[in-house]
Amino acid sequence: MKESFEDLKNKVISGNQSESIAAVKKLIEEGENAKEIIDGALVPAMDTVGEKFQKNEFFIPELLVAGRAMEACMKILQPLLSAGDVKPRGTVLIGTVKGDLHDIGKNIVSAMLKGAGFEIIDIGTDVPPAKFADEVAARKPDVLGLSALLTTTMRAMKDTIEELKRKGVRDSVKIMVGGAPLTQQYADEIGADAYGRDAADAVKRAKELVGV
Ligand code: B1M
């Protein structure tokens, strides 16, 4: 890993917001690409934080401050991710499922989709199945994006799809699911139309879903 990326990664791991922001701004000034900064420093930082949490070297406060440092960096990088081509490609309604508060990945996916020309309606985190179904009925998006980061909340994706069926709107929308614990097999099992492995893959899948 480049020394400057390693430096940013360590600042995010230690949860130092102001130093993380300064390091991101410096990388941008030096001509680094937003996507490379995310994939090369910020995501590896979150992976290390997750590993430390699993090994009981980090606890919730460390998880929180590192997450906030990552979010602060993302505020600077998101507009750069979104500055892509602007051909309108369709609307994506996106949210993190019930019981789950993780939104960093969802926000990256949203920014990349926006950059690829999709209109994004982000309905936030901890979204109950009924809310997803009501929003689909009211806003008629082309794609519904469901994100989950916990093995315990993955099942809310299935509940959401069932609720869409119950309300008679399942066939009006294509459904894409994603998040670290997900697999193509799980997506198939619950009847989703696509599985996005990461943000770049999510863009590819969304384009396929709307036929562009
Ligand atoms: Co939490 N957390 N967390 N956490 N957290 C994980 C996910 C965990 C793996 C850490 C660990 O133990 N190693 C673990 C889950 C274990 C499991 O279920 N298997 C965990 C846990 C246990 C918890 C709590 C339960 C801890 C507790 O309270 N005891 C708790 C749950 C709270 C809740 O949601 N109800 C909790 C809380 C938190 C914070 C709030 C402190 C914070 C979140 C802040 C925020 O999101 N605003 C947090 C963080 C930061 C993490 C880690 C460290 C980082 C997550 C992250 O942002 N990754 C995480 C460890 C890890 O992921 N390595 C962990 C970076 C992000 C870019 O990746 O989100 O995977 P990701 O998104 C990717 C892809 O998955 C994909 O594209 C994205 C970009 O490439 N993708 C999609 C995501 N959504 C998609 C949707 C798509 C397509 C692709 O289509 C629609």
Short mmCIF file of C-alpha atoms and ligand atoms in Angstrom, two decimals:
data_model
loop_
_atom_site.label_atom_id
_atom_site.label_comp_id
_atom_site.label_asym_id
_atom_site.label_seq_id
_atom_site.Cartn_x
_atom_site.Cartn_y
_atom_site.Cartn_z
CA MET A 1 0.00 0.00 0.00
CA LYS A 2 1.23 3.53 -0.86
CA GLU A 3 2.65 5.33 2.18
CA SER A 4 0.11 8.18 1.90
CA PHE A 5 -2.78 5.66 1.78
CA GLU A 6 -1.33 3.78 4.77
CA ASP A 7 -1.14 7.10 6.63
CA LEU A 8 -4.82 7.89 5.93
CA LYS A 9 -5.82 4.33 6.83
CA ASN A 10 -4.09 4.63 10.24
CA LYS A 11 -5.71 8.01 10.92
CA VAL A 12 -9.17 6.58 10.24
CA ILE A 13 -8.45 3.49 12.37
CA SER A 14 -7.48 5.75 15.27
CA GLY A 15 -10.66 7.78 14.69
CA ASN A 16 -8.84 11.09 14.28
CA GLN A 17 -11.38 13.04 12.21
CA SER A 18 -9.50 16.28 11.59
CA GLU A 19 -6.28 14.50 10.59
CA SER A 20 -8.23 12.07 8.38
CA ILE A 21 -9.94 14.98 6.60
CA ALA A 22 -6.61 16.77 6.10
CA ALA A 23 -5.05 13.57 4.69
CA VAL A 24 -7.97 13.08 2.24
CA LYS A 25 -7.75 16.70 1.06
CA LYS A 26 -4.01 16.32 0.53
CA LEU A 27 -4.52 13.14 -1.53
CA ILE A 28 -7.11 14.91 -3.70
CA GLU A 29 -4.73 17.85 -4.21
CA GLU A 30 -2.07 15.37 -5.25
CA GLY A 31 -4.43 14.10 -7.94
CA GLU A 32 -5.56 10.82 -6.37
CA ASN A 33 -8.89 9.49 -7.59
CA ALA A 34 -11.82 9.36 -5.08
CA LYS A 35 -12.59 5.71 -5.81
CA GLU A 36 -8.94 4.74 -5.26
CA ILE A 37 -8.82 6.60 -1.95
CA ILE A 38 -11.92 4.72 -0.79
CA ASP A 39 -10.81 1.29 -1.99
CA GLY A 40 -7.13 1.78 -1.19
CA ALA A 41 -7.33 3.35 2.27
CA LEU A 42 -10.82 3.82 3.73
CA VAL A 43 -12.31 0.35 3.16
CA PRO A 44 -9.09 -1.36 4.39
CA ALA A 45 -9.31 0.88 7.49
CA MET A 46 -12.85 -0.35 8.18
CA ASP A 47 -11.72 -3.95 7.62
CA THR A 48 -8.94 -3.54 10.20
CA VAL A 49 -11.35 -1.91 12.65
CA GLY A 50 -13.77 -4.83 12.14
CA GLU A 51 -10.98 -7.38 12.72
CA LYS A 52 -9.84 -5.60 15.90
CA PHE A 53 -13.44 -5.50 17.10
CA GLN A 54 -13.77 -9.24 16.54
CA LYS A 55 -10.55 -9.89 18.47
CA ASN A 56 -11.74 -7.71 21.37
CA GLU A 57 -8.92 -5.25 20.78
CA PHE A 58 -11.49 -2.57 19.84
CA PHE A 59 -14.89 -1.95 21.42
CA ILE A 60 -18.01 0.01 20.39
CA PRO A 61 -16.50 3.48 21.08
CA GLU A 62 -13.54 2.72 18.77
CA LEU A 63 -15.94 1.33 16.12
CA LEU A 64 -17.97 4.52 16.40
CA VAL A 65 -15.13 7.03 16.16
CA ALA A 66 -13.50 5.17 13.27
CA GLY A 67 -16.89 5.04 11.51
CA ARG A 68 -17.30 8.77 12.04
CA ALA A 69 -13.82 9.49 10.66
CA MET A 70 -14.73 7.40 7.60
CA GLU A 71 -18.03 9.29 7.19
CA ALA A 72 -16.22 12.65 7.44
CA CYS A 73 -13.87 11.54 4.64
CA MET A 74 -16.84 10.33 2.60
CA LYS A 75 -18.50 13.76 2.83
CA ILE A 76 -15.53 15.14 0.91
CA LEU A 77 -15.29 12.25 -1.54
CA GLN A 78 -18.97 11.62 -2.35
CA PRO A 79 -19.43 14.68 -4.60
CA LEU A 80 -16.37 13.55 -6.58
CA LEU A 81 -17.82 10.05 -7.00
CA SER A 82 -21.12 11.51 -8.18
CA ALA A 83 -19.54 13.75 -10.79
CA GLY A 84 -19.85 11.17 -13.55
CA ASP A 85 -21.82 11.10 -16.76
CA VAL A 86 -25.30 12.57 -16.44
CA LYS A 87 -27.41 10.58 -18.90
CA PRO A 88 -30.62 9.78 -16.96
CA ARG A 89 -30.80 6.03 -16.50
CA GLY A 90 -33.64 5.54 -14.03
CA THR A 91 -34.46 5.89 -10.36
CA VAL A 92 -33.07 3.83 -7.50
CA LEU A 93 -34.84 3.86 -4.13
CA ILE A 94 -32.31 2.68 -1.56
CA GLY A 95 -32.14 2.02 2.16
CA THR A 96 -30.59 -0.12 4.89
CA VAL A 97 -33.01 -2.75 6.19
CA LYS A 98 -34.80 -2.89 9.53
CA GLY A 99 -32.58 -3.26 12.59
CA ASP A 100 -29.44 -2.18 10.77
CA LEU A 101 -27.76 1.20 11.23
CA HIS A 102 -24.75 0.71 8.93
CA ASP A 103 -24.87 3.18 6.06
CA ILE A 104 -21.33 3.89 4.91
CA GLY A 105 -21.46 1.22 2.18
CA LYS A 106 -24.98 2.20 1.14
CA ASN A 107 -23.86 5.82 0.81
CA ILE A 108 -20.90 4.84 -1.38
CA VAL A 109 -23.20 2.73 -3.58
CA SER A 110 -25.65 5.67 -3.83
CA ALA A 111 -22.89 8.11 -4.79
CA MET A 112 -21.54 5.76 -7.46
CA LEU A 113 -25.03 5.14 -8.87
CA LYS A 114 -25.62 8.88 -8.97
CA GLY A 115 -22.33 9.27 -10.81
CA ALA A 116 -23.54 6.71 -13.33
CA GLY A 117 -26.68 8.77 -14.03
CA PHE A 118 -29.28 7.25 -11.69
CA GLU A 119 -31.60 9.42 -9.65
CA ILE A 120 -31.28 8.33 -6.01
CA ILE A 121 -34.00 8.34 -3.39
CA ASP A 122 -32.25 7.41 -0.13
CA ILE A 123 -34.69 6.54 2.65
CA GLY A 124 -32.01 5.97 5.28
CA THR A 125 -31.29 3.19 7.74
CA ASP A 126 -33.36 0.83 9.90
CA VAL A 127 -36.14 0.92 7.31
CA PRO A 128 -39.06 -1.44 8.07
CA PRO A 129 -40.45 -3.65 5.27
CA ALA A 130 -43.77 -1.73 5.23
CA LYS A 131 -41.95 1.57 4.67
CA PHE A 132 -40.02 0.12 1.70
CA ALA A 133 -43.27 -1.22 0.23
CA ASP A 134 -45.12 2.09 0.73
CA GLU A 135 -42.27 4.08 -0.83
CA VAL A 136 -42.12 1.73 -3.83
CA ALA A 137 -45.88 2.10 -4.32
CA ALA A 138 -45.73 5.90 -4.02
CA ARG A 139 -42.52 6.71 -5.90
CA LYS A 140 -42.41 3.94 -8.49
CA PRO A 141 -38.61 3.56 -8.75
CA ASP A 142 -37.03 1.37 -11.42
CA VAL A 143 -34.78 -0.34 -8.86
CA LEU A 144 -35.12 -0.96 -5.13
CA GLY A 145 -31.73 -1.26 -3.38
CA LEU A 146 -31.55 -3.05 -0.03
CA SER A 147 -28.39 -2.95 2.08
CA ALA A 148 -27.54 -5.03 5.18
CA LEU A 149 -24.29 -5.40 7.14
CA LEU A 150 -25.35 -7.79 9.89
CA THR A 151 -26.05 -11.48 9.53
CA THR A 152 -28.99 -10.88 11.88
CA THR A 153 -30.57 -8.23 9.63
CA MET A 154 -30.14 -10.06 6.32
CA ARG A 155 -33.47 -11.78 6.93
CA ALA A 156 -35.21 -8.38 6.87
CA MET A 157 -34.46 -8.38 3.13
CA LYS A 158 -36.61 -11.47 2.72
CA ASP A 159 -39.33 -9.88 4.88
CA THR A 160 -39.16 -6.77 2.71
CA ILE A 161 -39.60 -8.73 -0.52
CA GLU A 162 -42.51 -10.64 1.06
CA GLU A 163 -44.12 -7.34 2.09
CA LEU A 164 -43.77 -5.97 -1.45
CA LYS A 165 -45.53 -9.11 -2.72
CA ARG A 166 -48.27 -8.76 -0.09
CA LYS A 167 -48.89 -5.16 -1.17
CA GLY A 168 -48.92 -6.19 -4.85
CA VAL A 169 -45.92 -4.05 -5.88
CA ARG A 170 -43.16 -6.71 -6.14
CA ASP A 171 -43.40 -6.96 -9.92
CA SER A 172 -43.35 -3.19 -10.41
CA VAL A 173 -39.67 -2.92 -9.43
CA LYS A 174 -36.33 -4.70 -9.83
CA ILE A 175 -34.67 -5.52 -6.51
CA MET A 176 -30.91 -5.39 -5.87
CA VAL A 177 -29.43 -6.49 -2.56
CA GLY A 178 -25.93 -5.96 -1.17
CA GLY A 179 -23.76 -5.72 1.92
CA ALA A 180 -20.80 -7.59 3.41
CA PRO A 181 -22.61 -10.74 4.67
CA LEU A 182 -24.60 -11.24 1.44
CA THR A 183 -23.96 -13.75 -1.32
CA GLN A 184 -25.39 -14.41 -4.75
CA GLN A 185 -26.87 -17.60 -3.33
CA TYR A 186 -28.75 -15.70 -0.62
CA ALA A 187 -29.97 -13.15 -3.16
CA ASP A 188 -31.32 -16.01 -5.29
CA GLU A 189 -32.91 -17.71 -2.28
CA ILE A 190 -34.92 -14.64 -1.29
CA GLY A 191 -35.96 -13.86 -4.86
CA ALA A 192 -33.93 -10.67 -5.45
CA ASP A 193 -33.22 -9.74 -9.07
CA ALA A 194 -29.56 -8.89 -8.50
CA TYR A 195 -26.72 -8.99 -5.98
CA GLY A 196 -24.19 -6.14 -5.93
CA ARG A 197 -20.85 -7.34 -4.53
CA ASP A 198 -19.45 -3.83 -4.11
CA ALA A 199 -20.25 -0.33 -5.32
CA ALA A 200 -18.77 -0.79 -8.81
CA ASP A 201 -20.62 -4.09 -9.21
CA ALA A 202 -23.83 -2.43 -7.95
CA VAL A 203 -23.59 0.10 -10.79
CA LYS A 204 -23.05 -2.68 -13.32
CA ARG A 205 -26.02 -4.66 -11.99
CA ALA A 206 -28.31 -1.60 -11.84
CA LYS A 207 -27.52 -0.81 -15.48
CA GLU A 208 -28.34 -4.42 -16.42
CA LEU A 209 -31.60 -4.24 -14.44
CA VAL A 210 -32.81 -1.18 -16.33
CA GLY A 211 -31.43 -2.45 -19.63
CA VAL A 212 -28.75 0.17 -20.39
CO1 B1M B 1 -20.67 -2.60 12.92
N1 B1M B 1 -20.41 -4.48 12.54
N2 B1M B 1 -21.88 -3.02 14.39
N3 B1M B 1 -20.73 -0.68 13.25
N4 B1M B 1 -19.23 -2.43 11.73
C1 B1M B 1 -19.61 -4.82 11.36
C2 B1M B 1 -20.50 -4.94 10.13
C3 B1M B 1 -18.94 -6.21 11.80
C4 B1M B 1 -18.60 -7.12 10.61
C5 B1M B 1 -17.71 -5.94 12.69
C6 B1M B 1 -17.05 -7.23 13.14
O1 B1M B 1 -17.50 -7.85 14.09
N5 B1M B 1 -16.00 -7.66 12.48
C7 B1M B 1 -20.08 -6.79 12.74
C8 B1M B 1 -21.14 -7.65 12.05
C9 B1M B 1 -20.99 -9.12 12.35
C10 B1M B 1 -22.01 -9.91 11.64
O2 B1M B 1 -23.18 -9.67 11.65
N6 B1M B 1 -21.52 -10.92 10.94
C11 B1M B 1 -20.66 -5.52 13.33
C12 B1M B 1 -21.41 -5.45 14.54
C13 B1M B 1 -21.48 -6.75 15.32
C14 B1M B 1 -22.04 -4.28 14.98
C15 B1M B 1 -22.91 -4.11 16.24
C16 B1M B 1 -23.93 -5.24 16.47
C17 B1M B 1 -21.97 -3.92 17.44
C18 B1M B 1 -22.68 -3.90 18.78
O3 B1M B 1 -23.44 -3.01 19.04
N7 B1M B 1 -22.41 -4.92 19.56
C19 B1M B 1 -23.62 -2.76 15.96
C20 B1M B 1 -24.97 -2.92 15.22
C21 B1M B 1 -25.73 -1.64 15.11
C22 B1M B 1 -26.92 -1.81 14.19
O4 B1M B 1 -26.77 -1.72 12.98
N8 B1M B 1 -28.08 -2.10 14.76
C23 B1M B 1 -22.63 -2.09 15.06
C24 B1M B 1 -22.48 -0.72 14.96
C25 B1M B 1 -21.57 -0.07 14.15
C26 B1M B 1 -21.36 1.45 14.16
C27 B1M B 1 -22.66 2.22 14.27
C28 B1M B 1 -20.48 1.79 15.34
C29 B1M B 1 -20.56 1.65 12.82
C30 B1M B 1 -21.47 2.01 11.59
C31 B1M B 1 -21.40 3.47 11.22
C32 B1M B 1 -22.17 3.74 9.95
O5 B1M B 1 -22.38 2.91 9.07
N9 B1M B 1 -22.63 4.98 9.85
C33 B1M B 1 -20.02 0.26 12.55
C34 B1M B 1 -18.94 -0.02 11.66
C35 B1M B 1 -18.19 1.18 11.13
C36 B1M B 1 -18.59 -1.34 11.28
C37 B1M B 1 -17.41 -1.80 10.39
C38 B1M B 1 -16.13 -1.66 11.18
C39 B1M B 1 -17.27 -1.09 9.05
C40 B1M B 1 -18.53 -1.10 8.16
C41 B1M B 1 -18.24 -0.29 6.93
O6 B1M B 1 -18.64 0.85 6.83
N10 B1M B 1 -17.46 -0.87 5.98
C42 B1M B 1 -17.81 -3.32 10.10
C43 B1M B 1 -16.61 -4.21 9.81
C44 B1M B 1 -16.35 -4.35 8.31
O7 B1M B 1 -17.20 -4.12 7.48
N11 B1M B 1 -15.20 -4.78 7.94
C45 B1M B 1 -18.80 -3.60 11.15
C46 B1M B 1 -16.97 -0.16 4.80
C47 B1M B 1 -18.05 -0.16 3.70
C48 B1M B 1 -17.53 0.61 2.49
O8 B1M B 1 -18.25 -1.50 3.31
O9 B1M B 1 -20.60 -1.53 4.23
O10 B1M B 1 -19.51 -3.65 3.30
P1 B1M B 1 -19.70 -2.17 3.26
O11 B1M B 1 -20.26 -1.78 1.81
C49 B1M B 1 -19.72 -2.24 0.60
C50 B1M B 1 -20.32 -3.58 0.11
O12 B1M B 1 -20.82 -4.41 1.17
C51 B1M B 1 -21.35 -3.19 -0.89
O13 B1M B 1 -20.79 -2.01 -1.46
C52 B1M B 1 -20.15 -1.25 -0.45
C53 B1M B 1 -19.04 -0.44 -1.09
O14 B1M B 1 -18.12 -1.27 -1.78
N12 B1M B 1 -22.72 -2.85 -0.49
C54 B1M B 1 -23.73 -2.91 -1.41
C55 B1M B 1 -23.25 -2.39 0.67
N13 B1M B 1 -24.55 -2.15 0.54
C56 B1M B 1 -24.88 -2.47 -0.74
C57 B1M B 1 -26.11 -2.38 -1.41
C58 B1M B 1 -26.14 -2.79 -2.75
C59 B1M B 1 -24.99 -3.25 -3.39
C60 B1M B 1 -23.77 -3.31 -2.74
O15 B1M B 1 -27.25 -2.77 -3.50
C61 B1M B 1 -28.39 -2.16 -3.00
#
